[in-house]
Tab-separated table of C-alpha atoms and ligand atoms in Angstrom:
chain	number	residue	atom	x	y	z
U	1	MET	CA	-19.313	-18.508	-21.279
U	2	GLY	CA	-16.442	-18.414	-23.736
U	3	ILE	CA	-15.681	-16.540	-26.884
U	4	SER	CA	-14.097	-17.906	-29.999
U	5	ARG	CA	-12.537	-15.894	-32.781
U	6	ARG	CA	-15.539	-16.654	-34.944
U	7	SER	CA	-18.151	-15.587	-32.382
U	8	PHE	CA	-16.223	-12.392	-31.567
U	9	LEU	CA	-16.182	-11.403	-35.249
U	10	GLY	CA	-19.781	-12.564	-35.588
U	11	THR	CA	-20.861	-9.922	-33.083
U	12	ALA	CA	-19.021	-7.326	-35.110
U	13	ALA	CA	-20.642	-8.490	-38.339
U	14	ALA	CA	-24.089	-8.285	-36.793
U	15	VAL	CA	-23.519	-4.639	-35.929
U	16	THR	CA	-22.086	-3.978	-39.374
U	17	GLY	CA	-25.100	-5.566	-41.026
U	18	ALA	CA	-27.484	-3.417	-39.048
U	19	LEU	CA	-25.742	-0.347	-40.397
U	20	ALA	CA	-25.714	-1.169	-44.088
U	21	ALA	CA	-26.311	1.568	-46.665
U	22	PRO	CA	-26.655	4.672	-44.516
U	23	MET	CA	-28.092	7.759	-46.187
U	24	ILE	CA	-25.911	10.863	-45.968
U	25	VAL	CA	-27.945	14.054	-45.615
U	26	ARG	CA	-26.376	17.307	-44.422
U	27	ALA	CA	-28.334	20.504	-43.989
U	28	ASP	CA	-25.314	22.807	-43.912
U	29	GLY	CA	-23.994	22.093	-47.377
U	30	HIS	CA	-21.216	19.678	-46.387
U	31	THR	CA	-21.555	16.529	-48.377
U	32	ARG	CA	-19.511	14.409	-46.018
U	33	PRO	CA	-19.797	14.727	-42.258
U	34	LYS	CA	-16.498	14.667	-40.434
U	35	VAL	CA	-15.443	12.484	-37.518
U	36	ALA	CA	-12.098	13.024	-35.831
U	37	VAL	CA	-10.744	10.254	-33.604
U	38	VAL	CA	-7.949	10.918	-31.117
U	39	GLY	CA	-5.985	7.814	-30.127
U	40	GLY	CA	-5.502	4.737	-32.283
U	41	GLY	CA	-5.743	2.086	-29.563
U	42	ALA	CA	-8.407	-0.437	-28.640
U	43	GLY	CA	-11.181	2.179	-28.567
U	44	GLY	CA	-10.057	4.671	-31.203
U	45	ALA	CA	-8.841	2.292	-33.920
U	46	THR	CA	-12.040	0.255	-33.649
U	47	ALA	CA	-14.257	3.352	-33.810
U	48	ALA	CA	-12.375	4.790	-36.801
U	49	ARG	CA	-12.514	1.515	-38.664
U	50	TYR	CA	-16.222	0.889	-38.018
U	51	ILE	CA	-17.322	4.434	-38.860
U	52	ALA	CA	-15.336	4.425	-42.105
U	53	ALA	CA	-16.500	0.946	-43.137
U	54	ASP	CA	-20.133	1.160	-42.046
U	55	SER	CA	-20.718	4.538	-43.667
U	56	GLY	CA	-19.513	3.084	-46.953
U	57	GLY	CA	-16.987	5.914	-47.155
U	58	GLU	CA	-19.659	8.579	-46.804
U	59	VAL	CA	-18.227	9.916	-43.554
U	60	ASP	CA	-14.781	11.535	-43.469
U	61	VAL	CA	-12.807	9.832	-40.715
U	62	THR	CA	-9.476	11.209	-39.492
U	63	LEU	CA	-7.501	9.257	-36.892
U	64	ILE	CA	-4.911	11.218	-34.915
U	65	GLU	CA	-2.287	8.936	-33.371
U	66	PRO	CA	1.396	9.775	-32.785
U	67	THR	CA	2.862	6.268	-33.006
U	68	ARG	CA	3.495	4.483	-36.309
U	69	ALA	CA	2.752	1.106	-34.768
U	70	TYR	CA	0.476	0.216	-31.862
U	71	TYR	CA	1.968	-2.225	-29.380
U	72	THR	CA	-0.800	-3.875	-27.390
U	73	CYS	CA	-0.680	-3.833	-23.617
U	74	PHE	CA	-2.807	-6.957	-23.871
U	75	PHE	CA	-0.469	-9.954	-24.054
U	76	SER	CA	2.534	-7.769	-23.132
U	77	ASN	CA	2.726	-9.776	-19.883
U	78	LEU	CA	3.020	-12.935	-21.986
U	79	TYR	CA	6.061	-11.391	-23.647
U	80	LEU	CA	7.555	-10.851	-20.162
U	81	GLY	CA	6.914	-14.504	-19.389
U	82	GLY	CA	8.525	-15.718	-22.628
U	83	PHE	CA	5.253	-16.924	-24.188
U	84	ARG	CA	5.176	-14.275	-26.898
U	85	GLU	CA	7.655	-12.528	-29.216
U	86	TYR	CA	7.756	-8.741	-28.896
U	87	ASN	CA	7.049	-8.225	-32.606
U	88	SER	CA	3.801	-10.171	-32.321
U	89	LEU	CA	2.406	-7.329	-30.188
U	90	GLY	CA	2.895	-4.620	-32.864
U	91	HIS	CA	0.233	-3.559	-35.372
U	92	SER	CA	0.434	-0.950	-38.126
U	93	TYR	CA	-2.219	1.497	-39.259
U	94	GLY	CA	-1.927	0.510	-42.940
U	95	GLY	CA	-5.145	-1.493	-42.830
U	96	LEU	CA	-7.092	1.497	-41.525
U	97	ALA	CA	-5.638	3.715	-44.251
U	98	ARG	CA	-6.612	1.119	-46.861
U	99	GLY	CA	-10.102	1.103	-45.338
U	100	GLY	CA	-10.507	4.830	-46.009
U	101	VAL	CA	-9.379	6.303	-42.664
U	102	ASN	CA	-7.165	9.378	-42.949
U	103	VAL	CA	-4.376	8.459	-40.512
U	104	VAL	CA	-2.490	11.489	-39.163
U	105	HIS	CA	0.583	10.672	-37.081
U	106	ASP	CA	0.644	13.559	-34.640
U	107	TRP	CA	-0.357	14.463	-31.078
U	108	ALA	CA	-3.663	16.179	-30.412
U	109	VAL	CA	-2.817	19.036	-28.049
U	110	GLY	CA	-6.114	20.896	-27.722
U	111	VAL	CA	-9.789	20.856	-28.606
U	112	ASP	CA	-11.743	24.004	-29.512
U	113	ARG	CA	-15.260	22.845	-28.709
U	114	ASP	CA	-16.915	25.979	-30.157
U	115	ALA	CA	-15.054	25.893	-33.467
U	116	LYS	CA	-15.124	22.050	-33.385
U	117	THR	CA	-11.469	21.621	-34.234
U	118	VAL	CA	-8.617	19.554	-32.814
U	119	ALA	CA	-5.213	21.277	-32.638
U	120	LEU	CA	-2.168	19.180	-33.516
U	121	ALA	CA	1.327	19.430	-32.029
U	122	GLY	CA	2.682	19.771	-35.569
U	123	GLY	CA	0.658	22.961	-36.052
U	124	GLY	CA	-2.304	21.725	-38.092
U	125	SER	CA	-5.910	21.485	-37.081
U	126	VAL	CA	-8.574	18.858	-37.789
U	127	PRO	CA	-12.269	19.875	-38.029
U	128	TYR	CA	-15.048	17.606	-36.806
U	129	ASP	CA	-18.789	17.238	-36.545
U	130	ARG	CA	-18.267	14.501	-33.963
U	131	LEU	CA	-15.085	13.881	-32.005
U	132	VAL	CA	-14.077	10.542	-30.493
U	133	LEU	CA	-11.505	10.642	-27.693
U	134	SER	CA	-9.825	7.365	-26.745
U	135	PRO	CA	-6.446	8.475	-25.387
U	136	GLY	CA	-6.084	5.782	-22.726
U	137	ILE	CA	-4.415	6.697	-19.447
U	138	ASP	CA	-1.833	9.028	-18.009
U	139	PHE	CA	-0.288	8.745	-14.552
U	140	ILE	CA	-1.246	10.818	-11.520
U	141	GLU	CA	1.746	12.876	-10.478
U	142	ASP	CA	3.137	12.010	-7.030
U	143	SER	CA	0.838	9.020	-6.640
U	144	VAL	CA	3.980	7.092	-5.609
U	145	PRO	CA	6.277	9.619	-3.858
U	146	GLY	CA	9.781	9.526	-5.352
U	147	TRP	CA	8.590	8.221	-8.728
U	148	SER	CA	8.048	10.416	-11.791
U	149	LEU	CA	8.226	10.087	-15.565
U	150	ALA	CA	11.833	11.313	-15.273
U	151	THR	CA	12.703	8.153	-13.323
U	152	GLN	CA	10.662	5.678	-15.376
U	153	ASN	CA	13.786	4.057	-16.822
U	154	ALA	CA	15.128	3.209	-13.359
U	155	MET	CA	11.714	2.007	-12.203
U	156	PRO	CA	9.605	1.177	-15.274
U	157	HIS	CA	5.812	1.132	-15.247
U	158	ALA	CA	5.436	-0.900	-18.463
U	159	TYR	CA	1.780	0.073	-18.293
U	160	LYS	CA	1.834	1.726	-21.703
U	161	ALA	CA	3.259	-0.946	-23.961
U	162	GLY	CA	6.334	-0.484	-26.145
U	163	SER	CA	9.815	0.503	-25.020
U	164	GLN	CA	8.807	0.323	-21.337
U	165	THR	CA	7.785	-3.322	-21.736
U	166	GLN	CA	11.088	-4.167	-23.411
U	167	LEU	CA	12.983	-2.333	-20.669
U	168	LEU	CA	11.192	-4.209	-17.890
U	169	ARG	CA	11.965	-7.540	-19.522
U	170	ALA	CA	15.644	-6.609	-19.909
U	171	GLN	CA	15.770	-5.673	-16.226
U	172	VAL	CA	14.179	-8.975	-15.167
U	173	GLU	CA	16.700	-10.851	-17.329
U	174	ALA	CA	19.567	-8.932	-15.700
U	175	MET	CA	18.452	-9.589	-12.108
U	176	PRO	CA	21.200	-11.043	-9.897
U	177	GLU	CA	20.763	-14.609	-8.705
U	178	GLY	CA	18.363	-14.633	-5.780
U	179	GLY	CA	17.486	-10.948	-6.352
U	180	THR	CA	14.182	-9.183	-5.629
U	181	TYR	CA	11.590	-7.975	-8.134
U	182	CYS	CA	9.210	-5.495	-6.524
U	183	MET	CA	5.885	-4.386	-7.969
U	184	VAL	CA	4.207	-1.284	-6.580
U	185	ALA	CA	0.615	-2.064	-7.565
U	186	PRO	CA	-1.840	0.735	-8.469
U	187	PRO	CA	-4.900	1.948	-6.543
U	188	ASN	CA	-8.372	1.528	-8.080
U	189	PRO	CA	-9.528	2.363	-10.670
U	190	TYR	CA	-6.838	1.515	-13.212
U	191	ARG	CA	-6.463	-0.140	-16.615
U	192	CYS	CA	-6.772	-3.920	-16.680
U	193	PRO	CA	-7.670	-4.968	-13.114
U	194	PRO	CA	-5.957	-8.406	-13.383
U	195	GLY	CA	-2.977	-6.965	-15.348
U	196	PRO	CA	-0.537	-6.465	-12.447
U	197	TYR	CA	-1.211	-9.951	-11.083
U	198	GLU	CA	-0.912	-11.650	-14.463
U	199	ARG	CA	2.386	-9.789	-14.749
U	200	VAL	CA	3.577	-11.181	-11.426
U	201	SER	CA	2.642	-14.663	-12.665
U	202	MET	CA	4.587	-14.188	-15.889
U	203	VAL	CA	7.669	-12.750	-14.170
U	204	ALA	CA	7.530	-15.659	-11.719
U	205	HIS	CA	7.318	-18.093	-14.641
U	206	TYR	CA	10.437	-16.546	-16.185
U	207	LEU	CA	12.322	-16.495	-12.861
U	208	LYS	CA	11.409	-20.089	-12.037
U	209	GLN	CA	13.224	-21.185	-15.208
U	210	ASN	CA	16.131	-18.747	-15.053
U	211	ASN	CA	16.621	-17.521	-11.493
U	212	PRO	CA	14.700	-19.861	-9.193
U	213	THR	CA	15.909	-18.385	-5.878
U	214	ALA	CA	14.694	-14.880	-6.832
U	215	LYS	CA	11.797	-13.309	-4.901
U	216	ILE	CA	8.799	-11.241	-5.934
U	217	LEU	CA	7.396	-8.619	-3.587
U	218	ILE	CA	4.032	-6.970	-4.341
U	219	VAL	CA	3.313	-3.772	-2.449
U	220	ASP	CA	-0.387	-3.115	-2.831
U	221	PRO	CA	-2.620	-0.277	-1.589
U	222	LYS	CA	-5.775	-2.363	-2.245
U	223	GLU	CA	-7.491	-4.739	0.167
U	224	GLY	CA	-8.155	-7.224	-2.603
U	225	PHE	CA	-7.751	-7.600	-6.366
U	226	SER	CA	-9.302	-9.132	-9.471
U	227	LYS	CA	-9.321	-12.942	-9.623
U	228	GLN	CA	-7.412	-12.969	-6.314
U	229	GLY	CA	-8.386	-16.519	-5.322
U	230	LEU	CA	-7.432	-17.838	-8.757
U	231	PHE	CA	-4.071	-16.077	-8.792
U	232	GLU	CA	-3.160	-17.056	-5.215
U	233	ASP	CA	-4.091	-20.671	-5.888
U	234	GLY	CA	-1.973	-20.614	-9.076
U	235	TRP	CA	1.001	-18.980	-7.357
U	236	ALA	CA	0.951	-21.620	-4.604
U	237	ARG	CA	0.892	-24.415	-7.205
U	238	HIS	CA	3.423	-23.015	-9.714
U	239	TYR	CA	5.709	-20.740	-7.679
U	240	PRO	CA	5.595	-21.832	-4.007
U	241	GLY	CA	7.455	-19.484	-1.676
U	242	MET	CA	8.439	-17.035	-4.412
U	243	ILE	CA	5.722	-14.358	-4.153
U	244	GLU	CA	4.889	-12.192	-1.138
U	245	ARG	CA	2.167	-9.535	-1.142
U	246	ILE	CA	2.018	-6.689	1.355
U	247	GLY	CA	-1.495	-5.204	1.452
U	248	PRO	CA	-2.723	-2.054	3.197
U	249	ASP	CA	-2.960	-3.782	6.587
U	250	PHE	CA	0.844	-3.990	6.608
U	251	GLY	CA	1.689	-0.629	5.010
U	252	GLY	CA	1.131	-1.455	1.327
U	253	ASP	CA	-0.676	1.863	1.016
U	254	ILE	CA	2.133	3.961	2.566
U	255	VAL	CA	4.885	3.566	0.019
U	256	SER	CA	7.596	5.736	-1.465
U	257	VAL	CA	10.519	4.851	-3.711
U	258	ASP	CA	14.078	6.048	-4.260
U	259	PRO	CA	15.013	5.205	-7.856
U	260	ALA	CA	18.656	6.279	-7.416
U	261	ALA	CA	19.177	3.995	-4.411
U	262	MET	CA	16.808	1.271	-5.748
U	263	THR	CA	14.923	1.150	-2.467
U	264	VAL	CA	11.252	0.954	-1.555
U	265	ASP	CA	10.035	2.410	1.738
U	266	ILE	CA	6.995	0.491	3.018
U	267	ASP	CA	5.555	2.390	5.973
U	268	GLY	CA	9.059	3.156	7.276
U	269	VAL	CA	10.672	-0.193	6.445
U	270	VAL	CA	13.247	0.232	3.674
U	271	GLU	CA	13.743	-2.674	1.250
U	272	ASN	CA	16.585	-2.973	-1.297
U	273	VAL	CA	15.258	-4.253	-4.606
U	274	ASP	CA	16.827	-5.189	-7.940
U	275	VAL	CA	13.884	-4.424	-10.225
U	276	CYS	CA	11.091	-2.066	-9.247
U	277	ASN	CA	7.980	-2.044	-11.415
U	278	VAL	CA	6.040	1.018	-10.273
U	279	ILE	CA	2.489	1.139	-11.633
U	280	PRO	CA	1.259	4.553	-10.497
U	281	GLY	CA	-2.289	5.799	-9.964
U	282	GLN	CA	-4.025	6.631	-13.230
U	283	ARG	CA	-6.347	9.130	-14.885
U	284	ALA	CA	-7.731	9.866	-18.330
U	285	GLY	CA	-5.148	10.735	-20.994
U	286	ALA	CA	-4.134	14.414	-20.909
U	287	ILE	CA	-6.146	15.431	-23.982
U	288	GLY	CA	-9.356	14.566	-22.115
U	289	HIS	CA	-8.458	17.117	-19.452
U	290	ALA	CA	-7.336	19.666	-22.069
U	291	ALA	CA	-10.698	19.278	-23.824
U	292	GLY	CA	-12.479	20.133	-20.567
U	293	ILE	CA	-14.586	16.977	-20.511
U	294	ALA	CA	-13.070	15.349	-17.407
U	295	ASP	CA	-14.572	15.538	-13.940
U	296	GLY	CA	-11.783	14.680	-11.545
U	297	ASN	CA	-9.620	11.934	-13.006
U	298	TRP	CA	-11.981	10.508	-15.624
U	299	ALA	CA	-14.415	11.696	-18.314
U	300	PRO	CA	-18.078	10.976	-17.481
U	301	VAL	CA	-20.160	9.666	-20.386
U	302	SER	CA	-23.684	8.567	-21.196
U	303	ALA	CA	-23.995	4.776	-21.241
U	304	TYR	CA	-26.240	4.900	-24.309
U	305	ASP	CA	-23.751	6.292	-26.807
U	306	LEU	CA	-20.567	7.094	-24.825
U	307	SER	CA	-21.159	10.804	-25.421
U	308	SER	CA	-19.534	13.126	-22.932
U	309	ARG	CA	-21.766	14.456	-20.172
U	310	MET	CA	-20.092	17.835	-20.858
U	311	ASP	CA	-20.389	17.935	-24.660
U	312	GLU	CA	-22.721	15.754	-26.748
U	313	ASN	CA	-20.501	16.135	-29.824
U	314	ILE	CA	-17.628	14.356	-28.090
U	315	HIS	CA	-17.606	10.614	-27.364
U	316	VAL	CA	-15.106	9.168	-24.895
U	317	LEU	CA	-14.142	5.504	-25.107
U	318	GLY	CA	-12.084	3.008	-23.209
U	319	ASP	CA	-9.909	3.648	-20.195
U	320	ALA	CA	-10.467	7.429	-20.171
U	321	ALA	CA	-14.240	7.156	-19.718
U	322	ALA	CA	-16.197	7.015	-16.460
U	323	GLN	CA	-18.993	4.858	-17.856
U	324	GLY	CA	-20.175	2.676	-14.989
U	325	ALA	CA	-19.506	-0.990	-14.363
U	326	MET	CA	-17.179	-2.070	-17.176
U	327	PRO	CA	-13.545	-2.670	-16.240
U	328	LYS	CA	-10.942	-0.669	-18.121
U	329	SER	CA	-9.862	-3.246	-20.703
U	330	GLY	CA	-9.133	-3.552	-24.401
U	331	PHE	CA	-12.166	-5.784	-24.823
U	332	SER	CA	-14.352	-3.129	-23.105
U	333	ALA	CA	-12.902	-0.302	-25.218
U	334	ASN	CA	-13.525	-2.280	-28.427
U	335	SER	CA	-17.078	-3.065	-27.330
U	336	GLN	CA	-17.787	0.566	-26.423
U	337	ALA	CA	-16.320	1.727	-29.756
U	338	LYS	CA	-18.891	-0.280	-31.715
U	339	VAL	CA	-21.761	1.214	-29.717
U	340	ALA	CA	-20.382	4.729	-30.183
U	341	ALA	CA	-19.748	4.175	-33.913
U	342	ASN	CA	-23.338	3.049	-34.356
U	343	ALA	CA	-24.685	6.076	-32.461
U	344	ILE	CA	-22.436	8.525	-34.317
U	345	LEU	CA	-23.481	7.150	-37.696
U	346	ALA	CA	-27.124	7.302	-36.674
U	347	ALA	CA	-26.722	10.956	-35.648
U	348	LEU	CA	-24.745	11.991	-38.724
U	349	THR	CA	-26.344	9.929	-41.456
U	350	GLY	CA	-29.773	8.865	-40.228
U	351	SER	CA	-28.840	5.184	-40.219
U	352	ARG	CA	-30.539	2.895	-37.699
U	353	ALA	CA	-29.388	3.032	-34.090
U	354	VAL	CA	-29.343	-0.271	-32.230
U	355	PRO	CA	-29.667	-0.524	-28.420
U	356	ALA	CA	-26.365	-0.354	-26.562
U	357	ARG	CA	-25.077	-3.769	-25.485
U	358	PHE	CA	-21.567	-4.458	-24.268
U	359	ALA	CA	-19.377	-7.405	-23.339
U	360	ASN	CA	-16.031	-7.972	-21.704
U	361	THR	CA	-13.789	-10.892	-20.866
U	362	CYS	CA	-10.355	-10.582	-19.236
U	363	TRP	CA	-8.173	-13.662	-19.624
U	364	SER	CA	-4.992	-14.133	-17.627
U	365	LEU	CA	-2.221	-16.681	-17.909
U	366	ILE	CA	-0.848	-17.930	-14.578
U	367	GLY	CA	1.552	-20.611	-15.857
U	368	THR	CA	2.001	-22.819	-18.907
U	369	ASP	CA	-1.468	-23.739	-20.226
U	370	ASP	CA	-3.035	-22.419	-17.011
U	371	GLY	CA	-5.460	-19.776	-18.268
U	372	VAL	CA	-8.276	-18.181	-16.251
U	373	LYS	CA	-10.935	-15.644	-17.167
U	374	VAL	CA	-13.541	-13.290	-15.759
U	375	GLY	CA	-16.212	-11.565	-17.800
U	376	ALA	CA	-19.682	-10.118	-18.067
U	377	THR	CA	-22.323	-8.707	-20.392
U	378	TYR	CA	-23.668	-5.184	-19.938
U	379	GLU	CA	-26.374	-2.783	-21.022
U	380	ALA	CA	-26.994	0.951	-20.797
U	381	SER	CA	-28.973	2.667	-18.041
U	382	ASP	CA	-29.478	6.285	-17.038
U	383	GLU	CA	-27.003	5.762	-14.201
U	384	GLY	CA	-24.311	4.257	-16.424
U	385	ILE	CA	-23.326	0.927	-17.959
U	386	VAL	CA	-24.636	-1.912	-15.764
U	387	SER	CA	-23.830	-5.617	-15.688
U	388	THR	CA	-26.479	-8.098	-16.827
U	389	GLY	CA	-24.561	-11.195	-15.711
U	390	GLY	CA	-21.052	-12.502	-15.360
U	391	PHE	CA	-18.804	-15.538	-15.052
U	392	ILE	CA	-15.407	-16.422	-13.589
U	393	SER	CA	-13.106	-19.439	-13.714
U	394	GLU	CA	-13.088	-21.674	-10.643
U	395	VAL	CA	-10.292	-22.755	-8.355
U	396	GLY	CA	-9.720	-26.482	-8.876
U	397	GLU	CA	-10.748	-26.643	-12.541
U	398	ASN	CA	-9.074	-29.458	-14.433
U	399	ALA	CA	-6.010	-28.939	-16.608
U	400	ALA	CA	-7.956	-29.404	-19.853
U	401	THR	CA	-10.325	-26.554	-18.959
U	402	ARG	CA	-7.419	-24.258	-18.115
U	403	ALA	CA	-5.628	-25.138	-21.354
U	404	GLU	CA	-8.832	-24.484	-23.293
U	405	THR	CA	-9.218	-21.090	-21.580
U	406	TYR	CA	-5.686	-20.184	-22.648
U	407	GLN	CA	-6.406	-21.259	-26.246
U	408	GLU	CA	-9.554	-19.131	-26.161
U	409	SER	CA	-7.465	-16.110	-25.190
U	410	LEU	CA	-5.183	-16.678	-28.184
U	411	GLY	CA	-8.221	-16.673	-30.464
U	412	TRP	CA	-9.479	-13.488	-28.828
U	413	TYR	CA	-6.142	-11.705	-29.361
U	414	ASP	CA	-6.165	-12.504	-33.090
U	415	ALA	CA	-9.812	-11.493	-33.367
U	416	ILE	CA	-9.608	-8.159	-31.575
U	417	THR	CA	-6.487	-7.016	-33.362
U	418	GLU	CA	-8.048	-7.977	-36.708
U	419	ASP	CA	-11.211	-6.125	-35.669
U	420	MET	CA	-9.187	-3.005	-34.798
U	421	PHE	CA	-6.749	-2.858	-37.668
U	422	THR	CA	-7.853	-4.686	-40.829
T	1	FAD	C1	-0.061	-5.182	-18.745
T	1	FAD	C2	-1.426	-5.000	-19.345
T	1	FAD	C3	-2.146	-6.095	-19.749
T	1	FAD	C4	-3.417	-5.937	-20.304
T	1	FAD	N1	-4.097	-7.051	-20.701
T	1	FAD	C5	-5.330	-6.908	-21.201
T	1	FAD	C6	-6.053	-8.056	-21.636
T	1	FAD	O1	-5.586	-9.195	-21.544
T	1	FAD	N2	-7.294	-7.870	-22.156
T	1	FAD	C7	-7.836	-6.631	-22.289
T	1	FAD	O2	-8.957	-6.527	-22.794
T	1	FAD	N3	-7.167	-5.513	-21.890
T	1	FAD	C8	-5.935	-5.628	-21.354
T	1	FAD	N4	-5.248	-4.506	-20.963
T	1	FAD	C9	-5.919	-3.189	-20.968
T	1	FAD	C10	-5.918	-2.535	-22.343
T	1	FAD	O3	-4.616	-2.434	-22.859
T	1	FAD	C11	-6.522	-1.132	-22.238
T	1	FAD	O4	-7.666	-1.161	-21.425
T	1	FAD	C12	-6.921	-0.645	-23.622
T	1	FAD	O5	-5.767	-0.540	-24.418
T	1	FAD	C13	-7.663	0.667	-23.539
T	1	FAD	O6	-7.945	1.164	-24.819
T	1	FAD	P1	-7.963	2.739	-25.056
T	1	FAD	O7	-8.372	2.954	-26.453
T	1	FAD	O8	-8.685	3.404	-23.960
T	1	FAD	O9	-6.430	3.165	-24.845
T	1	FAD	P2	-5.121	2.664	-25.619
T	1	FAD	O10	-5.328	1.335	-26.222
T	1	FAD	O11	-3.995	2.863	-24.673
T	1	FAD	O12	-4.972	3.681	-26.801
T	1	FAD	C14	-4.719	5.042	-26.559
T	1	FAD	C15	-3.988	5.611	-27.766
T	1	FAD	O13	-4.131	7.024	-27.730
T	1	FAD	C16	-2.938	7.613	-28.142
T	1	FAD	N5	-2.926	8.963	-27.585
T	1	FAD	C17	-2.881	9.338	-26.292
T	1	FAD	N6	-2.924	10.677	-26.184
T	1	FAD	C18	-3.007	11.154	-27.442
T	1	FAD	C19	-3.059	12.482	-27.991
T	1	FAD	N7	-3.029	13.558	-27.210
T	1	FAD	N8	-3.126	12.603	-29.332
T	1	FAD	C20	-3.162	11.511	-30.128
T	1	FAD	N9	-3.102	10.252	-29.672
T	1	FAD	C21	-3.021	10.084	-28.332
T	1	FAD	C22	-1.851	6.689	-27.613
T	1	FAD	O14	-0.674	6.811	-28.354
T	1	FAD	C23	-2.512	5.309	-27.773
T	1	FAD	O15	-2.161	4.695	-28.995
T	1	FAD	C24	-3.959	-4.642	-20.439
T	1	FAD	C25	-3.229	-3.531	-20.039
T	1	FAD	C26	-1.973	-3.699	-19.482
T	1	FAD	C27	-1.182	-2.489	-19.087
């Protein structure tokens, strides 16, 4: 099953249509209910936009996001591979402001769940009737011994897009001839399951053109990974002999790094490397923990409306949420945001709630015109979001199919960023 730009937007329009002309009725004297959204990424920007647009301006929507421009993690690997310009990944919040969203560029630093206010780093406070949290991920301290945020310039993660992505590309470009690029891959669960392996493909693509004797070493704590057969087949065809992966059977789960010495210790064997891309273990963005709605690393939510299991006035979207079967992806976050927006509008305005349905597809580029995908549809259950059927590309597909899959991904990128920001 594929998705074109038109069909992706068609799904959005269907939800929009179902929500036309909501009636705003407030018992407590407020004429306009208030929604605060923390995080202007795939989940938060979509939720803010849909709530503002579908309420016809009858709900006050404030988006709290520190950055002036959102650089997508999705397609950031293509920038590393030379398939994409950096500027093409950046998106401003002007469209949301034009659509009636009050965009506040600040950090949310606390949530008072009794007073229903969000505290800002700049000193202000934003009131809400419903709060949407979509802060993405933060890294688990000490998940890779030797690595910390203080050393992220020596060993970049590039797992929050922006300056880190640019730094990683500069380091790959500066690698000595025949040098070694090492990736320390993350443990499950983490954002974008195929992301590290698409990145390896894109770095390999760049090195094949510019530094063909260079090596790539993946140190991986996981037994297996997303689309493994497809990636390994692609690596053998495009980059024979360049990529080696050390899994947990050979010490891939017993790893520490020394950023000053540029070494990686794999179960006692010390390797000198030239670039070290450390992608640490992950957890919900810090504001989720500060708000007291996390249980362990992630924030558990109801599958029906993404409301927190700890506080029904807070909805958690995207990577931060423990929702069930959906992978942590931009497509998932966008899909969840539409369900949550619908439920929030229904609760605040009495508009019609539609049953929760979700979709996700993760495309990856392995080499020029060699695109693959994995995806599924989902619905809500009491236990969480559950899959209702899926699909995956096949090893041995012909070149035309792979090229078509890549073209499909380009259409998806344009569609989702339009859906989030305009
Ligand atoms: C290399 C890579 C490739 C990827 N490729 C794909 C792909 O091809 N397809 C796909 O669907 N997904 C992909 N993803 C995953 C995708 O980027 C994430 O799953 C998605 O962005 C999650 O959306 P989110 O809203 O949860 O978080 P984000 O999009 O990260 O948004 C979080 C936002 O919250 C803000 N924020 C955080 N804390 C606060 C705070 N305290 N106050 C205010 N704002 C705050 C941040 O600044 C950020 O803008 C990829 C990820 C990576 C790293």
